[in-house]
Amino acid sequence: MTTGTGSTAAAAAAMTVEERWANFHRYGPFGLLVIGLSLSAATSDVVGMDRTDWYVVGSLSAVAFALQLWWVRAMRTRPGHTPASAFNYWFRWAISFVVAWINPFYAFYAACGYFDVERLLPRRWVRPGVFAAAVVMAGSQSGGLPPDGPLGWALFGGLLAVNVTLAAIMGHLNAQENERARVQAETIAELERTNTALQQAMDENAALHAQLLVQAREAGVADERRRLAAEIHDTIAQGLTGIIAQLQVVAGTPDPEAARVHLDRAADLARHSLGEARRSVHNLSPAALENASLPEALKKTVDDWSQRTGVRAEFTVTGTTEPLHDEIEATLLRIAEEALSNAARHAHAARLGVTLSYMAGEVTLDVRDDGRGFDPLDVPARTGTGGFGLDGMRARAERIAGALTVESEPGGGTAVSARVPLVRHDH
């Protein structure tokens, strides 16, 4: 991730700078001590150092070296402001003050006080510590301590003021830099936490996505099973029912011509059912809609049903006929076929009417009969040998954002009404 890489790189860079400063505070005083001692040796004749001065300078240089060795080890176990850190600062300053009094060039060692005063001293002692370091530096810059005469003291005072001012400015800038570093460190830490939370969220989303894919696949399989079950019921089951009815007529009639007519109807039903079964497997539109509009297919379906059952049936269209989406037309045709099949099996009707109505924004299909009716609140549960019936028709309508209502009462006939959106055919 780009953000994670950037924050990691920034954290690494900040850590590298911090490590460099830590190394400087750890080993820098050794280098400045060597520089001060070397310049003192090179200028000893100019300054006028005698043997006693050299004993003092050499001894204090050795003490300063040992002091820094001790502090390098102590700072690992005593981080922060401690009495040991304050002792190290003031003892080092005392050494630099004494030796710079002897040779001003030794003040290079005193410059350590500018760099680590905030690391070694408590906050309330920082300014006195900076002032003490500035005294040694100003004394060295003015020609050595003590100043010689009024002019020397004036020069020392001016240089001391300049050193203190510069130290204050540098301290202020350093404080700002430390604050920026602190804010940057907090920002980097917050970015790391955000990246971690984001990665966790992405992992959770990936797992959820995988789970949703599995659920969608399972839902797709279940939906396809329901579709095939409904199609089989609407095609094969109804076709077989019609074939059985025709064969029963053949078995009970002594007239060879009448028997042949019913046998031909049974054969036609068998061929039609086989074709519909194949189309259902491939999820194609019903064969009746392949070369005909929905009103034409419904009229033919109603006429064929009337011929098979001997029940007088009429088909009516109201409103302006419009080509509908294939799924809408297939759903209405299947609902009509199921309603007709139910009427043939259960209604014992003398008349039946089918009406297709085109209205503003919706299409309705009404199937009414004058049969014996039933109580809609007392419909038996579907069994393994029964059809999908009302539940199947209702599921088909709801699948395309429609609805199906049934009105019936014992002895009062039945009215099935399906209302679906008017979705025009895509050209």
Short mmCIF file of C-alpha atoms in Angstrom, two decimals:
data_model
loop_
_atom_site.label_atom_id
_atom_site.label_comp_id
_atom_site.label_asym_id
_atom_site.label_seq_id
_atom_site.Cartn_x
_atom_site.Cartn_y
_atom_site.Cartn_z
CA MET A 1 0.00 0.00 0.00
CA THR A 2 1.33 3.48 -0.90
CA THR A 3 0.31 5.13 2.36
CA GLY A 4 1.79 2.35 4.45
CA THR A 5 5.06 2.46 2.49
CA GLY A 6 5.29 6.23 2.84
CA SER A 7 4.69 6.22 6.58
CA THR A 8 7.18 3.40 7.07
CA ALA A 9 9.82 5.27 5.06
CA ALA A 10 9.16 8.45 7.06
CA ALA A 11 9.43 6.52 10.31
CA ALA A 12 12.71 4.97 9.15
CA ALA A 13 14.08 8.39 8.15
CA ALA A 14 13.09 9.91 11.50
CA MET A 15 14.70 7.00 13.33
CA THR A 16 17.91 7.43 11.28
CA VAL A 17 18.17 11.13 12.21
CA GLU A 18 17.54 10.32 15.87
CA GLU A 19 20.20 7.64 15.81
CA ARG A 20 22.72 10.06 14.29
CA TRP A 21 22.06 12.63 16.99
CA ALA A 22 22.36 9.95 19.65
CA ASN A 23 25.74 8.92 18.22
CA PHE A 24 26.87 12.56 18.19
CA HIS A 25 25.88 13.07 21.84
CA ARG A 26 27.62 9.82 22.67
CA TYR A 27 30.91 10.29 20.79
CA GLY A 28 30.98 14.00 19.82
CA PRO A 29 32.55 15.17 23.09
CA PHE A 30 35.53 12.87 22.42
CA GLY A 31 36.14 14.58 19.08
CA LEU A 32 35.78 18.10 20.46
CA LEU A 33 38.10 17.20 23.34
CA VAL A 34 40.74 16.02 20.88
CA ILE A 35 40.33 19.19 18.79
CA GLY A 36 40.65 21.42 21.87
CA LEU A 37 43.68 19.52 23.14
CA SER A 38 45.38 19.57 19.71
CA LEU A 39 44.85 23.33 19.25
CA SER A 40 46.06 23.93 22.79
CA ALA A 41 49.25 22.00 22.02
CA ALA A 42 49.77 23.86 18.74
CA THR A 43 49.32 27.28 20.37
CA SER A 44 51.00 26.62 23.70
CA ASP A 45 53.99 28.85 22.86
CA VAL A 46 51.80 31.69 21.61
CA VAL A 47 49.60 31.53 24.67
CA GLY A 48 52.60 31.08 26.94
CA MET A 49 51.80 27.79 28.65
CA ASP A 50 54.42 26.57 31.12
CA ARG A 51 55.03 23.11 32.55
CA THR A 52 52.47 23.56 35.32
CA ASP A 53 49.82 24.58 32.80
CA TRP A 54 50.52 21.46 30.83
CA TYR A 55 50.19 19.27 33.93
CA VAL A 56 46.78 20.84 34.59
CA VAL A 57 45.63 20.63 30.97
CA GLY A 58 46.82 17.03 30.55
CA SER A 59 45.32 15.87 33.81
CA LEU A 60 41.96 17.52 33.21
CA SER A 61 41.89 16.21 29.63
CA ALA A 62 42.37 12.68 30.96
CA VAL A 63 39.59 13.29 33.52
CA ALA A 64 37.32 14.64 30.75
CA PHE A 65 38.04 11.55 28.64
CA ALA A 66 37.26 9.24 31.56
CA LEU A 67 34.12 11.26 32.39
CA GLN A 68 32.78 10.80 28.86
CA LEU A 69 33.58 7.07 28.92
CA TRP A 70 31.62 6.77 32.14
CA TRP A 71 28.69 8.72 30.70
CA VAL A 72 28.53 6.63 27.51
CA ARG A 73 27.95 3.58 29.68
CA ALA A 74 25.69 5.32 32.21
CA MET A 75 23.37 6.89 29.64
CA ARG A 76 22.24 3.41 28.49
CA THR A 77 20.78 2.63 31.89
CA ARG A 78 19.88 6.19 32.97
CA PRO A 79 17.96 7.86 30.13
CA GLY A 80 16.36 11.25 30.57
CA HIS A 81 17.15 13.95 33.13
CA THR A 82 18.84 12.40 36.15
CA PRO A 83 21.30 13.58 38.80
CA ALA A 84 23.97 11.68 36.89
CA SER A 85 23.26 13.64 33.69
CA ALA A 86 23.34 16.97 35.56
CA PHE A 87 26.63 15.95 37.25
CA ASN A 88 28.12 15.08 33.85
CA TYR A 89 27.12 18.46 32.37
CA TRP A 90 28.43 20.65 35.19
CA PHE A 91 31.59 18.64 35.78
CA ARG A 92 32.40 18.84 32.05
CA TRP A 93 31.72 22.60 32.09
CA ALA A 94 34.02 23.07 35.06
CA ILE A 95 36.82 21.21 33.23
CA SER A 96 36.31 23.30 30.06
CA PHE A 97 36.23 26.55 32.08
CA VAL A 98 39.51 25.80 33.89
CA VAL A 99 41.36 24.61 30.80
CA ALA A 100 39.96 27.44 28.59
CA TRP A 101 41.32 29.86 31.26
CA ILE A 102 44.74 28.40 30.55
CA ASN A 103 44.35 28.17 26.74
CA PRO A 104 41.33 29.80 24.99
CA PHE A 105 41.43 27.29 22.12
CA TYR A 106 40.29 24.62 24.53
CA ALA A 107 36.86 26.27 24.34
CA PHE A 108 35.99 23.91 21.49
CA TYR A 109 35.34 21.33 24.19
CA ALA A 110 33.01 23.79 25.97
CA ALA A 111 30.83 23.95 22.82
CA CYS A 112 29.38 20.55 23.85
CA GLY A 113 27.19 22.45 26.29
CA TYR A 114 25.24 24.05 23.44
CA PHE A 115 24.28 20.71 21.90
CA ASP A 116 23.20 18.54 24.82
CA VAL A 117 22.08 20.99 27.49
CA GLU A 118 18.43 20.02 26.99
CA ARG A 119 19.28 16.31 27.12
CA LEU A 120 21.31 16.52 30.33
CA LEU A 121 19.68 19.24 32.44
CA PRO A 122 16.10 19.65 33.75
CA ARG A 123 14.05 22.33 32.02
CA ARG A 124 14.54 24.91 34.79
CA TRP A 125 18.35 24.56 34.49
CA VAL A 126 18.60 24.84 30.72
CA ARG A 127 19.06 28.62 30.57
CA PRO A 128 21.71 28.70 33.32
CA GLY A 129 23.50 25.87 31.54
CA VAL A 130 23.45 27.75 28.21
CA PHE A 131 24.67 30.93 29.93
CA ALA A 132 27.54 29.02 31.58
CA ALA A 133 28.61 27.59 28.20
CA ALA A 134 28.37 31.06 26.64
CA VAL A 135 30.71 32.45 29.34
CA VAL A 136 33.46 30.04 28.32
CA MET A 137 32.87 30.65 24.59
CA ALA A 138 32.81 34.47 24.99
CA GLY A 139 35.97 34.34 27.13
CA SER A 140 37.75 32.36 24.43
CA GLN A 141 36.55 34.67 21.64
CA SER A 142 37.62 37.82 23.55
CA GLY A 143 41.20 36.55 23.95
CA GLY A 144 40.98 34.39 27.03
CA LEU A 145 39.95 34.58 30.63
CA PRO A 146 40.10 36.74 32.62
CA PRO A 147 39.50 39.76 30.33
CA ASP A 148 42.35 42.32 30.25
CA GLY A 149 41.29 45.80 31.24
CA PRO A 150 38.05 47.70 30.66
CA LEU A 151 38.19 47.20 26.91
CA GLY A 152 38.63 43.45 27.38
CA TRP A 153 35.71 43.34 29.78
CA ALA A 154 33.54 45.33 27.37
CA LEU A 155 34.49 43.01 24.52
CA PHE A 156 33.79 40.00 26.72
CA GLY A 157 30.38 41.42 27.70
CA GLY A 158 29.43 42.09 24.11
CA LEU A 159 30.50 38.65 22.98
CA LEU A 160 28.69 37.08 25.91
CA ALA A 161 25.49 38.90 24.91
CA VAL A 162 25.90 37.76 21.31
CA ASN A 163 26.54 34.16 22.36
CA VAL A 164 23.56 34.13 24.71
CA THR A 165 21.31 35.65 22.03
CA LEU A 166 22.46 33.18 19.41
CA ALA A 167 22.06 30.33 21.88
CA ALA A 168 18.53 31.53 22.70
CA ILE A 169 17.63 31.73 19.00
CA MET A 170 19.09 28.30 18.32
CA GLY A 171 17.30 26.95 21.39
CA HIS A 172 14.02 28.37 20.15
CA LEU A 173 14.53 26.90 16.68
CA ASN A 174 15.55 23.61 18.23
CA ALA A 175 12.41 23.61 20.37
CA GLN A 176 10.30 24.21 17.26
CA GLU A 177 12.13 21.43 15.46
CA ASN A 178 11.58 19.10 18.40
CA GLU A 179 7.88 19.98 18.40
CA ARG A 180 7.68 19.28 14.67
CA ALA A 181 9.49 16.02 15.22
CA ARG A 182 7.06 15.13 18.01
CA VAL A 183 4.05 15.94 15.84
CA GLN A 184 5.58 14.02 12.97
CA ALA A 185 6.21 11.04 15.20
CA GLU A 186 2.61 11.14 16.45
CA THR A 187 1.36 11.48 12.86
CA ILE A 188 3.47 8.53 11.77
CA ALA A 189 2.20 6.47 14.69
CA GLU A 190 -1.38 7.44 13.86
CA LEU A 191 -0.79 6.51 10.21
CA GLU A 192 0.60 3.17 11.28
CA ARG A 193 -2.47 2.55 13.43
CA THR A 194 -4.76 3.69 10.60
CA ASN A 195 -2.95 1.48 8.11
CA THR A 196 -3.21 -1.47 10.45
CA ALA A 197 -6.93 -0.87 10.94
CA LEU A 198 -7.35 -0.38 7.18
CA GLN A 199 -5.52 -3.61 6.46
CA GLN A 200 -7.70 -5.42 8.97
CA ALA A 201 -10.79 -3.92 7.36
CA MET A 202 -9.57 -4.98 3.92
CA ASP A 203 -8.92 -8.49 5.18
CA GLU A 204 -12.39 -8.59 6.71
CA ASN A 205 -13.88 -7.24 3.47
CA ALA A 206 -12.03 -9.89 1.48
CA ALA A 207 -13.37 -12.61 3.75
CA LEU A 208 -16.85 -11.09 3.56
CA HIS A 209 -16.59 -10.87 -0.22
CA ALA A 210 -15.64 -14.52 -0.40
CA GLN A 211 -18.54 -15.40 1.90
CA LEU A 212 -20.93 -13.33 -0.23
CA LEU A 213 -19.70 -15.08 -3.36
CA VAL A 214 -20.43 -18.45 -1.77
CA GLN A 215 -23.87 -17.28 -0.61
CA ALA A 216 -24.62 -15.78 -4.04
CA ARG A 217 -23.59 -19.02 -5.69
CA GLU A 218 -25.78 -21.02 -3.31
CA ALA A 219 -28.67 -18.58 -3.81
CA GLY A 220 -28.22 -18.85 -7.58
CA VAL A 221 -28.32 -22.63 -7.41
CA ALA A 222 -31.44 -22.55 -5.21
CA ASP A 223 -33.12 -20.02 -7.49
CA GLU A 224 -32.31 -22.11 -10.55
CA ARG A 225 -33.75 -25.18 -8.84
CA ARG A 226 -36.94 -23.29 -8.05
CA ARG A 227 -37.14 -22.01 -11.61
CA LEU A 228 -36.69 -25.47 -13.09
CA ALA A 229 -39.20 -26.92 -10.63
CA ALA A 230 -41.77 -24.31 -11.59
CA GLU A 231 -41.07 -24.75 -15.31
CA ILE A 232 -41.36 -28.52 -15.06
CA HIS A 233 -44.64 -28.13 -13.21
CA ASP A 234 -45.97 -25.66 -15.77
CA THR A 235 -44.87 -27.70 -18.80
CA ILE A 236 -44.29 -31.39 -18.20
CA ALA A 237 -46.76 -31.85 -15.32
CA GLN A 238 -49.54 -29.98 -17.08
CA GLY A 239 -48.78 -31.72 -20.36
CA LEU A 240 -48.85 -35.13 -18.73
CA THR A 241 -52.13 -34.24 -17.04
CA GLY A 242 -53.61 -33.35 -20.42
CA ILE A 243 -52.22 -36.49 -22.01
CA ILE A 244 -53.73 -38.65 -19.26
CA ALA A 245 -57.08 -36.91 -19.71
CA GLN A 246 -57.04 -37.58 -23.47
CA LEU A 247 -56.03 -41.20 -23.00
CA GLN A 248 -58.84 -41.68 -20.48
CA VAL A 249 -61.30 -40.42 -23.08
CA VAL A 250 -59.81 -42.84 -25.63
CA ALA A 251 -60.17 -45.72 -23.19
CA GLY A 252 -63.83 -44.91 -22.57
CA THR A 253 -65.09 -44.24 -26.11
CA PRO A 254 -66.20 -46.94 -28.59
CA ASP A 255 -65.95 -44.53 -31.56
CA PRO A 256 -62.67 -45.08 -33.47
CA GLU A 257 -62.78 -41.59 -35.03
CA ALA A 258 -63.24 -39.90 -31.65
CA ALA A 259 -60.46 -42.07 -30.21
CA ARG A 260 -58.13 -41.03 -33.06
CA VAL A 261 -58.89 -37.35 -32.43
CA HIS A 262 -58.02 -37.69 -28.74
CA LEU A 263 -54.89 -39.72 -29.53
CA ASP A 264 -53.75 -36.97 -31.90
CA ARG A 265 -54.31 -34.41 -29.14
CA ALA A 266 -52.32 -36.54 -26.69
CA ALA A 267 -49.47 -36.78 -29.21
CA ASP A 268 -49.54 -33.02 -29.77
CA LEU A 269 -49.46 -32.45 -26.01
CA ALA A 270 -46.52 -34.82 -25.65
CA ARG A 271 -44.54 -33.05 -28.39
CA HIS A 272 -45.41 -29.65 -26.97
CA SER A 273 -44.41 -30.68 -23.44
CA LEU A 274 -41.11 -32.12 -24.69
CA GLY A 275 -40.31 -28.88 -26.48
CA GLU A 276 -41.20 -26.80 -23.44
CA ALA A 277 -39.06 -29.00 -21.21
CA ARG A 278 -36.07 -28.45 -23.47
CA ARG A 279 -36.68 -24.70 -23.53
CA SER A 280 -36.99 -24.63 -19.74
CA VAL A 281 -33.59 -26.30 -19.34
CA HIS A 282 -32.03 -23.61 -21.52
CA ASN A 283 -34.05 -20.85 -19.79
CA LEU A 284 -35.72 -19.79 -23.04
CA SER A 285 -39.04 -18.09 -23.51
CA PRO A 286 -42.10 -20.34 -23.92
CA ALA A 287 -42.58 -21.73 -27.43
CA ALA A 288 -45.93 -19.99 -27.70
CA LEU A 289 -44.16 -16.60 -27.56
CA GLU A 290 -41.47 -17.44 -30.08
CA ASN A 291 -43.44 -16.29 -33.13
CA ALA A 292 -46.44 -14.59 -31.50
CA SER A 293 -47.26 -11.66 -29.26
CA LEU A 294 -48.50 -12.13 -25.72
CA PRO A 295 -52.20 -11.56 -26.60
CA GLU A 296 -51.93 -14.04 -29.50
CA ALA A 297 -50.19 -16.63 -27.32
CA LEU A 298 -52.78 -16.22 -24.56
CA LYS A 299 -55.68 -16.52 -27.00
CA LYS A 300 -54.25 -19.73 -28.47
CA THR A 301 -53.61 -21.12 -24.99
CA VAL A 302 -57.18 -20.37 -23.90
CA ASP A 303 -58.65 -21.85 -27.10
CA ASP A 304 -56.58 -25.03 -26.80
CA TRP A 305 -57.55 -25.38 -23.15
CA SER A 306 -61.24 -24.95 -24.03
CA GLN A 307 -61.03 -27.64 -26.70
CA ARG A 308 -59.32 -30.09 -24.33
CA THR A 309 -61.64 -29.52 -21.39
CA GLY A 310 -64.92 -28.76 -23.16
CA VAL A 311 -65.36 -25.65 -20.97
CA ARG A 312 -66.50 -22.48 -22.69
CA ALA A 313 -63.65 -19.97 -22.42
CA GLU A 314 -63.23 -16.43 -23.71
CA PHE A 315 -60.15 -14.19 -24.01
CA THR A 316 -60.33 -10.39 -23.94
CA VAL A 317 -57.74 -7.63 -24.32
CA THR A 318 -58.29 -4.10 -22.97
CA GLY A 319 -56.12 -1.02 -23.38
CA THR A 320 -53.43 -0.31 -25.95
CA THR A 321 -51.39 -3.41 -26.72
CA GLU A 322 -47.63 -2.90 -26.32
CA PRO A 323 -44.67 -5.26 -26.76
CA LEU A 324 -43.46 -6.19 -23.27
CA HIS A 325 -40.14 -7.38 -21.95
CA ASP A 326 -39.58 -11.08 -22.61
CA GLU A 327 -39.54 -11.91 -18.89
CA ILE A 328 -42.83 -10.08 -18.32
CA GLU A 329 -44.57 -11.88 -21.18
CA ALA A 330 -43.21 -15.30 -20.16
CA THR A 331 -44.32 -14.76 -16.56
CA LEU A 332 -47.88 -13.76 -17.51
CA LEU A 333 -48.20 -16.70 -19.91
CA ARG A 334 -47.00 -19.18 -17.26
CA ILE A 335 -49.40 -17.72 -14.68
CA ALA A 336 -52.26 -18.06 -17.16
CA GLU A 337 -51.30 -21.68 -17.92
CA GLU A 338 -51.18 -22.53 -14.23
CA ALA A 339 -54.51 -20.82 -13.54
CA LEU A 340 -56.12 -22.73 -16.41
CA SER A 341 -54.58 -25.99 -15.17
CA ASN A 342 -55.95 -25.39 -11.67
CA ALA A 343 -59.39 -24.59 -13.10
CA ALA A 344 -59.38 -27.79 -15.15
CA ARG A 345 -58.44 -29.93 -12.13
CA HIS A 346 -60.48 -28.34 -9.37
CA ALA A 347 -63.07 -25.77 -10.50
CA HIS A 348 -65.61 -27.93 -12.44
CA ALA A 349 -66.60 -24.69 -14.15
CA ALA A 350 -69.02 -24.17 -17.03
CA ARG A 351 -67.51 -20.86 -18.14
CA LEU A 352 -64.11 -19.19 -17.83
CA GLY A 353 -62.84 -15.78 -18.88
CA VAL A 354 -59.27 -14.48 -19.32
CA THR A 355 -58.66 -10.72 -19.59
CA LEU A 356 -55.33 -9.03 -20.38
CA SER A 357 -55.39 -5.31 -19.51
CA TYR A 358 -52.76 -2.72 -20.50
CA MET A 359 -52.86 0.27 -18.16
CA ALA A 360 -50.59 3.17 -17.22
CA GLY A 361 -47.46 1.64 -15.82
CA GLU A 362 -48.77 -1.89 -15.29
CA VAL A 363 -50.36 -4.90 -16.93
CA THR A 364 -52.98 -7.11 -15.29
CA LEU A 365 -54.04 -10.63 -16.08
CA ASP A 366 -57.40 -11.80 -14.73
CA VAL A 367 -58.62 -15.41 -14.87
CA ARG A 368 -62.22 -15.93 -13.66
CA ASP A 369 -64.40 -19.03 -13.58
CA ASP A 370 -67.88 -19.90 -12.29
CA GLY A 371 -66.75 -23.12 -10.65
CA ARG A 372 -67.29 -24.41 -7.18
CA GLY A 373 -64.66 -22.12 -5.62
CA PHE A 374 -62.82 -22.62 -2.33
CA ASP A 375 -61.79 -20.87 0.85
CA PRO A 376 -58.44 -19.06 0.19
CA LEU A 377 -57.66 -19.18 3.94
CA ASP A 378 -58.05 -22.95 3.99
CA VAL A 379 -55.71 -23.99 1.19
CA PRO A 380 -53.95 -27.28 2.03
CA ALA A 381 -50.18 -27.25 2.19
CA ARG A 382 -48.35 -28.32 -0.92
CA THR A 383 -47.24 -31.95 -0.84
CA GLY A 384 -44.59 -33.82 -2.73
CA THR A 385 -47.13 -35.06 -5.25
CA GLY A 386 -49.00 -31.82 -5.70
CA GLY A 387 -48.28 -28.85 -7.92
CA PHE A 388 -46.94 -25.43 -7.16
CA GLY A 389 -50.39 -23.88 -7.61
CA LEU A 390 -51.05 -20.51 -6.04
CA ASP A 391 -47.63 -20.33 -4.37
CA GLY A 392 -45.91 -20.86 -7.71
CA MET A 393 -47.98 -18.18 -9.45
CA ARG A 394 -47.40 -15.73 -6.61
CA ALA A 395 -43.64 -16.41 -6.64
CA ARG A 396 -43.50 -15.80 -10.40
CA ALA A 397 -45.28 -12.45 -10.07
CA GLU A 398 -43.11 -11.31 -7.16
CA ARG A 399 -39.95 -12.27 -9.02
CA ILE A 400 -40.63 -9.41 -11.47
CA ALA A 401 -41.85 -6.95 -8.80
CA GLY A 402 -45.49 -7.86 -9.31
CA ALA A 403 -48.26 -9.23 -7.11
CA LEU A 404 -50.95 -11.89 -7.32
CA THR A 405 -54.31 -11.89 -5.57
CA VAL A 406 -56.94 -14.62 -5.36
CA GLU A 407 -60.64 -14.07 -4.63
CA SER A 408 -62.87 -17.09 -4.12
CA GLU A 409 -65.50 -18.61 -1.90
CA PRO A 410 -67.15 -22.01 -1.83
CA GLY A 411 -69.79 -22.13 -4.60
CA GLY A 412 -68.90 -18.62 -5.83
CA GLY A 413 -66.23 -19.29 -8.41
CA THR A 414 -62.60 -18.09 -8.41
CA ALA A 415 -60.83 -14.96 -9.67
CA VAL A 416 -57.03 -14.89 -10.00
CA SER A 417 -55.46 -11.48 -10.73
CA ALA A 418 -51.79 -10.86 -11.48
CA ARG A 419 -50.46 -7.28 -11.60
CA VAL A 420 -46.96 -6.69 -13.01
CA PRO A 421 -45.00 -3.60 -14.11
CA LEU A 422 -45.37 -2.50 -17.72
CA VAL A 423 -41.78 -2.90 -18.89
CA ARG A 424 -41.51 -2.45 -22.63
CA HIS A 425 -39.47 -4.72 -24.85
CA ASP A 426 -35.82 -3.71 -25.35
CA HIS A 427 -35.18 -2.99 -29.02
#
